[in-house]
Short mmCIF file of C-alpha atoms in Angstrom, two decimals:
data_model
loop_
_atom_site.label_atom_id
_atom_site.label_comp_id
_atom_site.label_asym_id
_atom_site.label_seq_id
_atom_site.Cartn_x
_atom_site.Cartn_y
_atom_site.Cartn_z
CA UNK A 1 -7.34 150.95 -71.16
CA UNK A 2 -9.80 153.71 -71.21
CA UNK A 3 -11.69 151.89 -68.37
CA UNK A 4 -8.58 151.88 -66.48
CA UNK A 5 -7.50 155.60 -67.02
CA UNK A 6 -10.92 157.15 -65.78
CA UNK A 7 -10.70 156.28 -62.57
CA UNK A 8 -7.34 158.71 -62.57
CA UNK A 9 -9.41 161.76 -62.25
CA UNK A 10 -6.64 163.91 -63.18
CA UNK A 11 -5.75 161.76 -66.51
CA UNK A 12 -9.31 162.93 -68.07
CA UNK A 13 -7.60 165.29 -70.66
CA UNK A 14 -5.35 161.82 -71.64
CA UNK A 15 -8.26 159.90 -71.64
CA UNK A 16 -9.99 162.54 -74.29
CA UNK A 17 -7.00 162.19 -76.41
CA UNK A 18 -6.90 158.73 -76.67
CA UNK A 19 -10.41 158.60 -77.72
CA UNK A 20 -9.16 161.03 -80.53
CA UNK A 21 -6.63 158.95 -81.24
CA UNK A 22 -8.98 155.75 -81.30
CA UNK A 23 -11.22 157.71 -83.66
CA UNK A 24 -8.77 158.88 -85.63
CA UNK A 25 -6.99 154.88 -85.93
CA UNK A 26 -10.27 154.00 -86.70
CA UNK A 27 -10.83 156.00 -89.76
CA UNK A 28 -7.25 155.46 -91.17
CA UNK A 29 -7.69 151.60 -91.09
CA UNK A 30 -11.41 151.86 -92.57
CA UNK A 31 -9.96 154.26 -95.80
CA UNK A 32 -6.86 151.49 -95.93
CA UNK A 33 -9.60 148.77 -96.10
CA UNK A 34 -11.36 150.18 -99.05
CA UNK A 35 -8.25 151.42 -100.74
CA UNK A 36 -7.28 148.33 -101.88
CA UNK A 37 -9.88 147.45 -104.82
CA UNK A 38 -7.95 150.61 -106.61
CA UNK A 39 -4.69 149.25 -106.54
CA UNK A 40 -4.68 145.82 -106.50
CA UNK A 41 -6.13 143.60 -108.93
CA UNK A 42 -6.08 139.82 -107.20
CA UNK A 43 -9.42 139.42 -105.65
CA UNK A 44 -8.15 137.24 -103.03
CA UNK A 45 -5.12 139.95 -101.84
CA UNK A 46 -7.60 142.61 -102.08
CA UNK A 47 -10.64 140.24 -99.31
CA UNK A 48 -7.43 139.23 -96.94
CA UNK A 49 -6.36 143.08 -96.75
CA UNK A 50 -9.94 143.93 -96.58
CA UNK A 51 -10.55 141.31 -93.54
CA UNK A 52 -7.18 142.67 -92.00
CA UNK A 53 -8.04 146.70 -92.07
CA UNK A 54 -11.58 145.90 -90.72
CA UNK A 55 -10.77 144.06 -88.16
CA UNK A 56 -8.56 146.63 -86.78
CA UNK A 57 -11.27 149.49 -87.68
CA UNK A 58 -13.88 147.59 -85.23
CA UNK A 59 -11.09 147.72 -82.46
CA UNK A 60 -10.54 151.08 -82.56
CA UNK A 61 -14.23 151.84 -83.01
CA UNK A 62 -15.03 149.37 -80.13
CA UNK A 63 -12.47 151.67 -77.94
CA UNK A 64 -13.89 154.81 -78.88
CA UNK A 65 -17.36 153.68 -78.63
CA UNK A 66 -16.49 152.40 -74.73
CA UNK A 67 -15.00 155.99 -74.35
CA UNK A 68 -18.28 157.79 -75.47
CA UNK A 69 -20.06 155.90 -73.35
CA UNK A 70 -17.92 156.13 -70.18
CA UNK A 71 -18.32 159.89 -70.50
CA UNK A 72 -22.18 159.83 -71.68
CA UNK A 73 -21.51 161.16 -74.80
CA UNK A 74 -23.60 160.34 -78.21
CA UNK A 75 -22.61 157.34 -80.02
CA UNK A 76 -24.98 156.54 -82.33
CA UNK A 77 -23.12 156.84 -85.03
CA UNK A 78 -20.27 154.39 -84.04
CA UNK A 79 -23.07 151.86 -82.92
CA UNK A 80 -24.65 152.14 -86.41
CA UNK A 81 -21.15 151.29 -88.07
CA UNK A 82 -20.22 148.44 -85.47
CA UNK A 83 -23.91 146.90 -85.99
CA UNK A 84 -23.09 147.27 -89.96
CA UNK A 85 -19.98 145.63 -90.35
CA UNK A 86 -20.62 142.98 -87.84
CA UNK A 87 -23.85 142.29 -89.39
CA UNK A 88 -21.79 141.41 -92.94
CA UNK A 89 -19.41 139.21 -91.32
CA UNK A 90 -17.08 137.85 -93.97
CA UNK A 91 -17.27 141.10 -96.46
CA UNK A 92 -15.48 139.98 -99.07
CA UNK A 93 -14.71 141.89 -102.60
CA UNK A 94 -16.79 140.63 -105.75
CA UNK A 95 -16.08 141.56 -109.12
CA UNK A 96 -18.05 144.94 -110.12
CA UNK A 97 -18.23 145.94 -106.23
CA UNK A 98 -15.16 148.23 -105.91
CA UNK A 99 -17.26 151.79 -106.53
CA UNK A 100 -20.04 150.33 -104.10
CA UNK A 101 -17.28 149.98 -101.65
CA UNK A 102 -15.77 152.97 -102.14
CA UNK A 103 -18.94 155.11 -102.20
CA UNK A 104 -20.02 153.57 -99.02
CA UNK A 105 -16.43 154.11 -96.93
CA UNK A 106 -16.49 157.76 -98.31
CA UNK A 107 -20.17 157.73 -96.23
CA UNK A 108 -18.94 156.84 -93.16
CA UNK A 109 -15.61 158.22 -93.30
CA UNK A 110 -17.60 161.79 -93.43
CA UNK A 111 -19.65 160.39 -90.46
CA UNK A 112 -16.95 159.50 -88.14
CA UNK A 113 -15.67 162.97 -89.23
CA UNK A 114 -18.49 164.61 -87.99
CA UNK A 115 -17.66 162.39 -84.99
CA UNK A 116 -14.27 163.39 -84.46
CA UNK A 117 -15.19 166.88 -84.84
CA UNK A 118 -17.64 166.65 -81.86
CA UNK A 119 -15.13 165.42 -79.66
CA UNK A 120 -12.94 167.41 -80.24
CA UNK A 121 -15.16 170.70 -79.53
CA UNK A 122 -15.59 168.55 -76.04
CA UNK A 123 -11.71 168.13 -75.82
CA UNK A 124 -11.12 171.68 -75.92
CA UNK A 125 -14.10 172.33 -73.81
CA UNK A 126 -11.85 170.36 -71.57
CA UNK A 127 -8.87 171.92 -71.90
CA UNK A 128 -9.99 175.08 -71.74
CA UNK A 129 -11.87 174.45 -68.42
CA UNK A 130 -8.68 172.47 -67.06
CA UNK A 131 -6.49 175.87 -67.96
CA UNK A 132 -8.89 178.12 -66.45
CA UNK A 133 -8.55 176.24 -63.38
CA UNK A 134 -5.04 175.95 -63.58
CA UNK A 135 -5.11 179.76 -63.72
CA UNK A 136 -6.74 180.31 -61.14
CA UNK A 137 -4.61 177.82 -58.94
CA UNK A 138 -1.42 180.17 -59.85
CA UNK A 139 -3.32 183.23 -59.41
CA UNK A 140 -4.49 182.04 -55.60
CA UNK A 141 -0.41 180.61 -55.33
CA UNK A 142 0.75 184.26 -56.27
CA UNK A 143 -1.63 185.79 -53.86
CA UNK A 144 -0.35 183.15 -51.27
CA UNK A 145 3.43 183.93 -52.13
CA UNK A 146 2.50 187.55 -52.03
CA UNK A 147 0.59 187.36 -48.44
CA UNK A 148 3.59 185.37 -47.31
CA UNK A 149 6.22 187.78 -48.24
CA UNK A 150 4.36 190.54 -46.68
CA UNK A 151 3.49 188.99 -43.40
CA UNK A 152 7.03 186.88 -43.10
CA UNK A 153 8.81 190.42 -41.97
CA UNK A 154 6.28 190.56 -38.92
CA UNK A 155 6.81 186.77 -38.28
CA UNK A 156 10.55 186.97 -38.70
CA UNK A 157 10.61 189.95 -35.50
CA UNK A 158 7.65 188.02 -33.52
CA UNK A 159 10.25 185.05 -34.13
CA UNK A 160 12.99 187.19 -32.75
CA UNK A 161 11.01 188.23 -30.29
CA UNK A 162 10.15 184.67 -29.03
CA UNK A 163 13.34 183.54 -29.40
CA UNK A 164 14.76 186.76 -27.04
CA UNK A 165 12.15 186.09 -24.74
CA UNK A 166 12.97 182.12 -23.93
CA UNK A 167 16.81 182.96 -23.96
CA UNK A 168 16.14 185.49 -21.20
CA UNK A 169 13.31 183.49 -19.57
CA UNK A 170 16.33 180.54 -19.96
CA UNK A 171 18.80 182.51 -18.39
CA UNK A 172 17.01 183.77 -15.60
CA UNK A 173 16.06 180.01 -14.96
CA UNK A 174 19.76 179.59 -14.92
CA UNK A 175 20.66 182.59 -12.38
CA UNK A 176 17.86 181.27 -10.28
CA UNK A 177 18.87 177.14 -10.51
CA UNK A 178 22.47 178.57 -9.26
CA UNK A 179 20.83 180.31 -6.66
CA UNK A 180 19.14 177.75 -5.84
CA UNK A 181 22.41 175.31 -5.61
CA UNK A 182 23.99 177.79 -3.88
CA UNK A 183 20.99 178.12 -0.99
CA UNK A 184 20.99 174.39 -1.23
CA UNK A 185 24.32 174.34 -0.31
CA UNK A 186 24.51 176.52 2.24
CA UNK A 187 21.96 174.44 4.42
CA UNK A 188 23.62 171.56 3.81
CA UNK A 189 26.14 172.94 5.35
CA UNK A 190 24.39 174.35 8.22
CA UNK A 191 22.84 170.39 8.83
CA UNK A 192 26.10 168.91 8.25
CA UNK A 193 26.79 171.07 11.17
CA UNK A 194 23.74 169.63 13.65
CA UNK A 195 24.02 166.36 12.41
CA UNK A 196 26.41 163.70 11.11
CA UNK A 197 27.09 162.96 7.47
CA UNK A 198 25.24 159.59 7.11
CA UNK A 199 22.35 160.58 9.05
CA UNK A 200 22.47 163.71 6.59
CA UNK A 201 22.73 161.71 3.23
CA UNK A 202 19.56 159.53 4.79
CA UNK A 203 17.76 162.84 5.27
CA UNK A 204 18.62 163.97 1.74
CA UNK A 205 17.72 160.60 0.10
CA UNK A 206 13.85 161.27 2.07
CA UNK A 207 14.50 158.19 3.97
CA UNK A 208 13.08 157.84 7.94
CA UNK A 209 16.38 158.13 9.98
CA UNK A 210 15.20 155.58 13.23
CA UNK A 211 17.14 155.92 16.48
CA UNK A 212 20.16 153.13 16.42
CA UNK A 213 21.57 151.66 19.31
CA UNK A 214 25.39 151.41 20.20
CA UNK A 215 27.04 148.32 22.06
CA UNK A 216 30.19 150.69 23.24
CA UNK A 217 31.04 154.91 23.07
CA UNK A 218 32.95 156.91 24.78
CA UNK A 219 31.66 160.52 25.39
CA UNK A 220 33.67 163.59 26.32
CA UNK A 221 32.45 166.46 28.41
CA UNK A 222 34.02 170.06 29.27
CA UNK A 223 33.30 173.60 30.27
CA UNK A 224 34.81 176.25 31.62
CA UNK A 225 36.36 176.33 35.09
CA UNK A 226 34.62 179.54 36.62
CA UNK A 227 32.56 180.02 33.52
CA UNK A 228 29.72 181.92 36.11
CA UNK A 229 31.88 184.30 37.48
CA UNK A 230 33.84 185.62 34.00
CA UNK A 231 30.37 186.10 32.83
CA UNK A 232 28.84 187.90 35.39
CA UNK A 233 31.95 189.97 34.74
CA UNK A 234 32.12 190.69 30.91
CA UNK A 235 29.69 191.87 28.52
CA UNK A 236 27.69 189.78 26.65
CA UNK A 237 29.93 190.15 23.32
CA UNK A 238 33.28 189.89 25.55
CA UNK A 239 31.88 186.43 26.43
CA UNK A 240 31.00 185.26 22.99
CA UNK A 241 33.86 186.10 21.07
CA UNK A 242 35.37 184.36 23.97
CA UNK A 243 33.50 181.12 23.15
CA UNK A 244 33.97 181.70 19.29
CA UNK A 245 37.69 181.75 20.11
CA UNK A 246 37.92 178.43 22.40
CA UNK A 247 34.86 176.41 20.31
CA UNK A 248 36.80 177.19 16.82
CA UNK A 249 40.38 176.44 18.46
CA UNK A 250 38.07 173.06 19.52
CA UNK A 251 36.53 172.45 16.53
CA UNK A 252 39.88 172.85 14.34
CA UNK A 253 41.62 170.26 16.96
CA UNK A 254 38.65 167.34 17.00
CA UNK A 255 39.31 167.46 13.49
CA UNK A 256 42.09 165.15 13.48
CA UNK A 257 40.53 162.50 15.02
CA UNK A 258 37.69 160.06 14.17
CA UNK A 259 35.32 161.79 16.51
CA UNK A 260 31.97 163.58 16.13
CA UNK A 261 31.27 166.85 17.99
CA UNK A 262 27.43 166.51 19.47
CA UNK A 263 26.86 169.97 20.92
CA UNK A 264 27.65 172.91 22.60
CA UNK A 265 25.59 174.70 25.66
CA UNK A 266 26.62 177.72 26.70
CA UNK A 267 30.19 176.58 28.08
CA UNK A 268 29.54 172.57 27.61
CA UNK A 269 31.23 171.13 24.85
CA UNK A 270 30.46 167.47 23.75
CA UNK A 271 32.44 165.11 21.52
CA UNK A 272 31.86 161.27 20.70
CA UNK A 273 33.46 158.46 19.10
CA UNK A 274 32.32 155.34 17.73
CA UNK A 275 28.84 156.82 16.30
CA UNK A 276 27.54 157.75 13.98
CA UNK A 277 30.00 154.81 12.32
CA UNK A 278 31.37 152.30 14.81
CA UNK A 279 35.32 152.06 14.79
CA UNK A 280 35.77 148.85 16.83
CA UNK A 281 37.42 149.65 19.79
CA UNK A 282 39.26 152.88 18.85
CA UNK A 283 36.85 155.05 20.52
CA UNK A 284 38.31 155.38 23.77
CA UNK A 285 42.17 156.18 22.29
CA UNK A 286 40.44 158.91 20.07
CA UNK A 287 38.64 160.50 22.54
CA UNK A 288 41.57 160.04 24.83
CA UNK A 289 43.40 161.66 22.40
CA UNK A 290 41.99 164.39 21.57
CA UNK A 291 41.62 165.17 25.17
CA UNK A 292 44.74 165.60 25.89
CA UNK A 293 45.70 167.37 22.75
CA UNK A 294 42.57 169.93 24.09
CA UNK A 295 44.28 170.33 27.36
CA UNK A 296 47.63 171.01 26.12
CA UNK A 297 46.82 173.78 23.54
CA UNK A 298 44.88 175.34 26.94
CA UNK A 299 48.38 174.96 29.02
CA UNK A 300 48.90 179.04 29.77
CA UNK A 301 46.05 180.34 27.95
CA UNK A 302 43.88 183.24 29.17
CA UNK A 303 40.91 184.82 29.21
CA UNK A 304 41.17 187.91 26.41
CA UNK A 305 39.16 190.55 27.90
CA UNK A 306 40.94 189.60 30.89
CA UNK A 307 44.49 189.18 30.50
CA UNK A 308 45.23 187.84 34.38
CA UNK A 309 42.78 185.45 34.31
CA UNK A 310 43.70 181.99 33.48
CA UNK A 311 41.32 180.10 30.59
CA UNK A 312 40.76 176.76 32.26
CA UNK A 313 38.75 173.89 31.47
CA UNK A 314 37.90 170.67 33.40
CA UNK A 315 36.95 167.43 31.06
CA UNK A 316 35.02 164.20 31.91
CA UNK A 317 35.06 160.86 29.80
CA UNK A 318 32.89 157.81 30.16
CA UNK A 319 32.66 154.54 28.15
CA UNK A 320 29.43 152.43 27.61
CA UNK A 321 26.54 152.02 25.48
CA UNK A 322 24.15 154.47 24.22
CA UNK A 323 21.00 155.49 22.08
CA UNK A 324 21.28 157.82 19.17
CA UNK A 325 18.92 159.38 16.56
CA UNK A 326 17.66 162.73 14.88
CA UNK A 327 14.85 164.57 17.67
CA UNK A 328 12.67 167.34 15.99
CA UNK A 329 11.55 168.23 12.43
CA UNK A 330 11.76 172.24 12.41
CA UNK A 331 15.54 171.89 14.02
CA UNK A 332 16.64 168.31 13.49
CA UNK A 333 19.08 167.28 16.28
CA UNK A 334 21.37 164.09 16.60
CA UNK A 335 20.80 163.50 20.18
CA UNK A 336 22.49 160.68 22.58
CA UNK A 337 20.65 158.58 25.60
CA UNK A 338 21.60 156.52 27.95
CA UNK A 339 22.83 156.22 31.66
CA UNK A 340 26.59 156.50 29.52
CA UNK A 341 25.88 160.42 29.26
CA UNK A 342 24.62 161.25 32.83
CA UNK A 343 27.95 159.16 34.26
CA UNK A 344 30.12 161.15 31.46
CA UNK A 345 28.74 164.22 32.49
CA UNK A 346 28.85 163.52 35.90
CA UNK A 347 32.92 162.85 35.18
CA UNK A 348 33.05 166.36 33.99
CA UNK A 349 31.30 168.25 37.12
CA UNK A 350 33.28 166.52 39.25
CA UNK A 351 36.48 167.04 38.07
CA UNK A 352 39.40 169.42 38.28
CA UNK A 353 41.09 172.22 36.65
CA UNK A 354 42.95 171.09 33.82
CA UNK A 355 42.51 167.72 34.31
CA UNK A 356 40.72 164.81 32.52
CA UNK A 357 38.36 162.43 34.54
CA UNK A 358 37.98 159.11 32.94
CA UNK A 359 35.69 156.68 34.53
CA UNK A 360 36.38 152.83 35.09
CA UNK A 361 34.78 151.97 32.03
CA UNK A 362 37.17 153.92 30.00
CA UNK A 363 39.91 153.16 32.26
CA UNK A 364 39.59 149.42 31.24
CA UNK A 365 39.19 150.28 27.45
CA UNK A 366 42.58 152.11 27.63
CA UNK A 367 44.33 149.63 29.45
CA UNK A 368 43.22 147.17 26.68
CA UNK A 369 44.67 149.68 24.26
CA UNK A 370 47.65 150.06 26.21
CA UNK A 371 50.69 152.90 26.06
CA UNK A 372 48.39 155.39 28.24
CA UNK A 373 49.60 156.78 31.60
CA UNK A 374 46.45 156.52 34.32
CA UNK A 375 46.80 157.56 38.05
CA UNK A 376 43.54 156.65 40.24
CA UNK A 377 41.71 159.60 41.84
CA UNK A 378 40.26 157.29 44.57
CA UNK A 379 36.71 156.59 45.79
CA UNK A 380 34.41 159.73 44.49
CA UNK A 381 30.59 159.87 45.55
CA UNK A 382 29.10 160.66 42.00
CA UNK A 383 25.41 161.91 42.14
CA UNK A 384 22.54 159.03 40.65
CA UNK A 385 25.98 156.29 40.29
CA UNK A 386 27.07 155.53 44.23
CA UNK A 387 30.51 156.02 45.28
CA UNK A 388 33.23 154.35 42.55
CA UNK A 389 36.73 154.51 41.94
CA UNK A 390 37.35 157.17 39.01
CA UNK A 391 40.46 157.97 37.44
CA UNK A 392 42.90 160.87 36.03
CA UNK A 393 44.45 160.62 32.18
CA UNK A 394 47.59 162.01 32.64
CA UNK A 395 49.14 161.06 28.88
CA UNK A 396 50.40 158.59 26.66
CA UNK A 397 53.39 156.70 26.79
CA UNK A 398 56.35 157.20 24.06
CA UNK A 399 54.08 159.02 21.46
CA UNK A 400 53.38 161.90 20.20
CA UNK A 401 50.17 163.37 20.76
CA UNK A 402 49.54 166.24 17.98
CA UNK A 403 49.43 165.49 14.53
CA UNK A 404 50.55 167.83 11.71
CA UNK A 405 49.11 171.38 11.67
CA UNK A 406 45.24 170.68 11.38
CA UNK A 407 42.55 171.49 8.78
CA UNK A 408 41.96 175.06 9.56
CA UNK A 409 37.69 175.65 9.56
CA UNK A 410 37.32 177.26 6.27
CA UNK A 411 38.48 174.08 4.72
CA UNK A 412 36.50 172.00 6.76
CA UNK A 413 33.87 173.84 5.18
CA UNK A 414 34.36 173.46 1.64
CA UNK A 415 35.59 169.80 2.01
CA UNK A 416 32.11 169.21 3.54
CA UNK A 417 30.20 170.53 0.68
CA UNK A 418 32.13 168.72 -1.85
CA UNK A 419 31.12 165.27 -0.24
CA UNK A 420 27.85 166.90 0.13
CA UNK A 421 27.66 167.76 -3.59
CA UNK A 422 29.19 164.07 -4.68
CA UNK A 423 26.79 162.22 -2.56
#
């Protein structure tokens, strides 16, 4: 056991005590050995209580010996017993022996006295040490507790501080991420104006946008009849709020229909259908459409610096394939190519006042469609195409052309940065 306990380094102080203990064991079973021969008078009972109490006495003594010598203090004296009474095995009583006995238990009784005495001097040597230290463990805890509670005021505010700090720091990160959505938001909306919404979710995702090729458009063209002459007449801000007043009356009409608006130069305004997203075949009866719902919001308008002047446009519309894809990198365009501009162009510049030019192409797509009203124009020499039969769209047949009041601008606005902001 005491082998055991002394590798606890804090159980030392037990370990001590059981050694007293041991000692002390010891010394009760050698006086109960030798007590015997004074109170009993069989000779037999008084050798089996003898053999009994000294067996036990050699334990103990064996334990506190191991003790003594685990700590390296002096055991002589225990090792001068042990040696004795194993050297007599078998001590038995004889008659006549009893003061011989007892005179010689009395002798080393006072030895392991002196024995017990010595350890325990070393005990409280022990003790005393282990309280000292323990002292001066609560006296450094104190001084600890006392340190803390004085500095834990200046931690508490430096805490307070922190904490202040990062919850402005955090809300300025806030105010600034808003900002930041908002800015965001605001150039989506300015590239949802130059280019299409697909081609603007591919741009957002970081993905290459490559030109794509269309099987069948149909492209409208206008500008304004005499656009030269009211300009050379007004003042630069009489013309643009001119434009701003036509181009937003446009832009709130085309929004009805499944078209996309390309561009506007100056007095050109161009609208397609069936690209960015192919429709099928509906591209020609939107675009028809819409031009004729253009012309008749124009029927008596004028020009509003200039009261007697009539606001006239003249529109061209051509069906056939084309090329389209996103030109530049500082101002991203969604630009269309193919000989199916020039001729839809060349539709508009050689039209009328008021009227819409459709070329053969888009002729034959309407017929197909059906239910619109087309009078030929005759043979017309159009510039890079030859001389070919061209066409006038004059209405549709047993329909009605405008839809319900249309999406005023502001809400085309917003409803573009919501799909912006879910996409």
């Amino acid at each position: 056991m005491i082998t055991n306990t002394r590798s606890l380094k804090r159980n030392f102080i037990f370990r001590q005590l059981t050694a007293c203990y041991e000692i002390l064991k010891s010394m009760e079973e050698l006086s109960l050995a030798f007590l015997y021969p004074l109170v009993l008078e069989s000779l037999e009972t008084k050798n089996f209580f003898l053999q009994l109490h000294l067996k036990l006495t050699l334990e103990y003594l064996e334990s506190t010996k191991q003790y003594l010598d685990l700590e390296g203090l002096d055991a002589r004296v225990i090792d001068k017993l042990l040696i004795s009474y194993k050297s007599r095995d078998g001590l038995k009583f004889e008659e006549g022996s009893d003061r011989y006995f007892v005179e010689e238990t009395i002798s080393h009784l006072a030895q392991l006295r002196d024995v017990q005495e010595d350890l325990w001097t070393y005990v409280r040597a022990s003790v005393n040490s282990e309280m000292w230290s323990a002292r001066r463990t609560l006296c450094f805890g104190i001084v600890v507790l006392i340190l803390v509670l004085l500095v834990s005021p200046l931690l508490i505010l430096l805490l307070r501080y922190t904490i202040n700090t990062i919850q402005k720091f955090t809300e300025s990160i806030e105010i600034s991420t808003q900002k930041l959505i908002a800015e965001k938001q605001k150039s989506d909306l300015l590239l949802s104006r130059m280019l299409p919404l697909p081609v603007l979710r591919r741009l957002r995702a970081q993905r290459t946008v490559p030109a794509e090729s269309f099987d069948a458009v149909t492209i409208y063209f206008s500008d304004i009849v005499g656009f030269t002459n009211i300009s050379a007449n007004s003042t630069p801000m009489e013309v643009i709020n001119m434009l701003n007043m036509l181009y937003k009356m446009f832009d709130d009409k085309i929004m009805q229909y499944n078209v996309y608006k390309v561009e506007t130069i100056g007095d050109a305004y161009m609208v397609v259908s069936g690209l960015p997203q192919r429709n099928g075949n509906l591209h020609a009866s939107e675009i028809a459409d819409m031009s004729l719902s253009l012309m008749r919001s124009l029927e008596g308008a004028r020009v509003p610096h200039r009261p007697e002047e009539f606001l006239r446009i003249r529109a061209g519309v051509n069906t056939g394939p084309c090329v389209a894809g996103v030109v530049g990198t500082t101002m991203p365009r969604y630009c269309l190519f193919g000989d199916a501009i020039n001729t839809a162009s060349r539709m508009e510049s050689t039209g009328e006042a008021m009227k819409i030019h459709i070329s053969p192409t888009t002729k034959d797509a309407l017929d197909e469609i059906g239910n619109y009203v087309v009078q030929s124009r005759g043979l017309v020499d159009v510039q890079g195409k030859g001389v070919m039969e061209t066409f006038w769209l004059l209405g549709k047949k047993d329909e009605k052309i405008e839809s319900p009041k249309c999406v005023r601008l502001q809400d085309y606005d917003q409803n573009v940065l919501e799909l912006l902001i879910r996409s």
